[in-house]
PDB file of C-alpha atoms in Angstrom:
ATOM      1  CA  MET A   1      78.604 133.593-111.829  1.00  0.00           C
ATOM      2  CA  ASN A   2      81.158 134.958-114.238  1.00  0.00           C
ATOM      3  CA  PRO A   3      83.346 137.432-112.681  1.00  0.00           C
ATOM      4  CA  LYS A   4      83.476 139.861-115.419  1.00  0.00           C
ATOM      5  CA  ILE A   5      79.195 140.120-115.255  1.00  0.00           C
ATOM      6  CA  LEU A   6      79.750 140.334-111.547  1.00  0.00           C
ATOM      7  CA  PHE A   7      82.546 143.505-112.089  1.00  0.00           C
ATOM      8  CA  MET A   8      80.300 145.326-114.709  1.00  0.00           C
ATOM      9  CA  MET A   9      77.190 145.162-112.263  1.00  0.00           C
ATOM     10  CA  VAL A  10      79.233 146.646-109.267  1.00  0.00           C
ATOM     11  CA  ASP A  11      81.160 148.976-111.810  1.00  0.00           C
ATOM     12  CA  ILE A  12      77.678 150.148-113.018  1.00  0.00           C
ATOM     13  CA  LEU A  13      76.160 150.689-109.678  1.00  0.00           C
ATOM     14  CA  ALA A  14      79.411 152.643-108.709  1.00  0.00           C
ATOM     15  CA  LEU A  15      78.770 154.685-111.905  1.00  0.00           C
ATOM     16  CA  ALA A  16      75.395 155.650-111.363  1.00  0.00           C
ATOM     17  CA  LEU A  17      76.105 156.095-107.576  1.00  0.00           C
ATOM     18  CA  GLY A  18      78.882 158.697-108.666  1.00  0.00           C
ATOM     19  CA  LEU A  19      76.374 160.327-111.007  1.00  0.00           C
ATOM     20  CA  PHE A  20      73.750 160.849-108.443  1.00  0.00           C
ATOM     21  CA  ILE A  21      76.565 162.352-105.984  1.00  0.00           C
ATOM     22  CA  TYR A  22      77.287 164.881-108.843  1.00  0.00           C
ATOM     23  CA  ILE A  23      73.723 165.723-109.888  1.00  0.00           C
ATOM     24  CA  LYS A  24      72.237 165.787-106.752  1.00  0.00           C
ATOM     25  CA  PRO A  25      75.151 166.685-103.994  1.00  0.00           C
ATOM     26  CA  GLU A  26      72.191 168.659-101.729  1.00  0.00           C
ATOM     27  CA  ARG A  27      70.423 165.505-101.027  1.00  0.00           C
ATOM     28  CA  VAL A  28      73.619 163.317-100.563  1.00  0.00           C
ATOM     29  CA  ILE A  29      75.054 166.132 -97.763  1.00  0.00           C
ATOM     30  CA  GLU A  30      71.453 165.813 -96.311  1.00  0.00           C
ATOM     31  CA  PHE A  31      71.397 162.302 -96.202  1.00  0.00           C
ATOM     32  CA  GLN A  32      74.917 162.463 -94.556  1.00  0.00           C
ATOM     33  CA  ARG A  33      73.377 164.842 -91.806  1.00  0.00           C
ATOM     34  CA  GLN A  34      70.891 162.768 -90.911  1.00  0.00           C
ATOM     35  CA  PHE A  35      73.159 159.515 -90.848  1.00  0.00           C
ATOM     36  CA  TYR A  36      75.296 161.721 -88.465  1.00  0.00           C
ATOM     37  CA  ARG A  37      72.379 162.607 -86.419  1.00  0.00           C
ATOM     38  CA  SER A  38      71.159 159.188 -85.983  1.00  0.00           C
ATOM     39  CA  ILE A  39      74.582 158.206 -83.950  1.00  0.00           C
ATOM     40  CA  ASN A  40      74.260 161.221 -81.783  1.00  0.00           C
ATOM     41  CA  TRP A  41      76.816 163.880 -83.905  1.00  0.00           C
ATOM     42  CA  ASN A  42      75.810 167.308 -85.387  1.00  0.00           C
ATOM     43  CA  MET A  43      77.364 168.157 -88.392  1.00  0.00           C
ATOM     44  CA  GLU A  44      76.926 171.536 -90.116  1.00  0.00           C
ATOM     45  CA  PRO A  45      79.305 172.475 -92.778  1.00  0.00           C
ATOM     46  CA  ILE A  46      80.760 175.878 -92.420  1.00  0.00           C
ATOM     47  CA  SER A  47      80.297 176.932 -96.223  1.00  0.00           C
ATOM     48  CA  MET A  48      77.396 175.198 -97.902  1.00  0.00           C
ATOM     49  CA  ALA A  49      78.574 176.363-101.423  1.00  0.00           C
ATOM     50  CA  LYS A  50      82.153 175.029-100.505  1.00  0.00           C
ATOM     51  CA  GLU A  51      80.589 171.782 -99.238  1.00  0.00           C
ATOM     52  CA  ILE A  52      78.491 171.224-102.641  1.00  0.00           C
ATOM     53  CA  SER A  53      81.537 171.709-104.815  1.00  0.00           C
ATOM     54  CA  ASN A  54      83.717 169.372-102.679  1.00  0.00           C
ATOM     55  CA  THR A  55      80.337 166.815-102.934  1.00  0.00           C
ATOM     56  CA  ARG A  56      80.316 167.180-106.547  1.00  0.00           C
ATOM     57  CA  LEU A  57      84.109 166.883-107.036  1.00  0.00           C
ATOM     58  CA  MET A  58      83.722 163.271-105.191  1.00  0.00           C
ATOM     59  CA  GLY A  59      81.200 162.367-107.425  1.00  0.00           C
ATOM     60  CA  LEU A  60      83.083 163.091-110.621  1.00  0.00           C
ATOM     61  CA  PHE A  61      86.402 161.438-108.709  1.00  0.00           C
ATOM     62  CA  LEU A  62      84.258 158.457-107.964  1.00  0.00           C
ATOM     63  CA  MET A  63      83.206 158.035-111.647  1.00  0.00           C
ATOM     64  CA  PHE A  64      86.830 158.640-112.935  1.00  0.00           C
ATOM     65  CA  VAL A  65      88.129 155.839-110.745  1.00  0.00           C
ATOM     66  CA  VAL A  66      85.202 153.175-111.349  1.00  0.00           C
ATOM     67  CA  MET A  67      85.806 154.087-115.429  1.00  0.00           C
ATOM     68  CA  TRP A  68      89.753 153.275-114.887  1.00  0.00           C
ATOM     69  CA  CYS A  69      89.257 150.415-112.967  1.00  0.00           C
ATOM     70  CA  ALA A  70      86.528 148.977-115.553  1.00  0.00           C
ATOM     71  CA  ILE A  71      89.265 149.840-118.436  1.00  0.00           C
ATOM     72  CA  TYR A  72      91.936 148.043-116.673  1.00  0.00           C
ATOM     73  CA  PHE A  73      90.010 144.963-115.360  1.00  0.00           C
ATOM     74  CA  PHE A  74      88.350 144.511-118.895  1.00  0.00           C
ATOM     75  CA  THR A  75      91.519 145.073-121.169  1.00  0.00           C
ATOM     76  CA  ARG A  76      94.096 143.037-119.293  1.00  0.00           C
TER      77      ARG A  76
END
């Protein structure tokens, strides 16, 4: 398989994940809580509003990094 096509597929998946994290931070947080419960940990955020804000920022950061990497990869 062509490396550029493979990279583009991974890039699109990562962008979709970043967008999902940005749009649905509550679902991402709940998924994380369920995962931690499955490994016998209990995770509760101190401030849910702050947790949602930080999760949205993480989604934006992921989209920014992925776009930067894609631009770098396809222009060199």
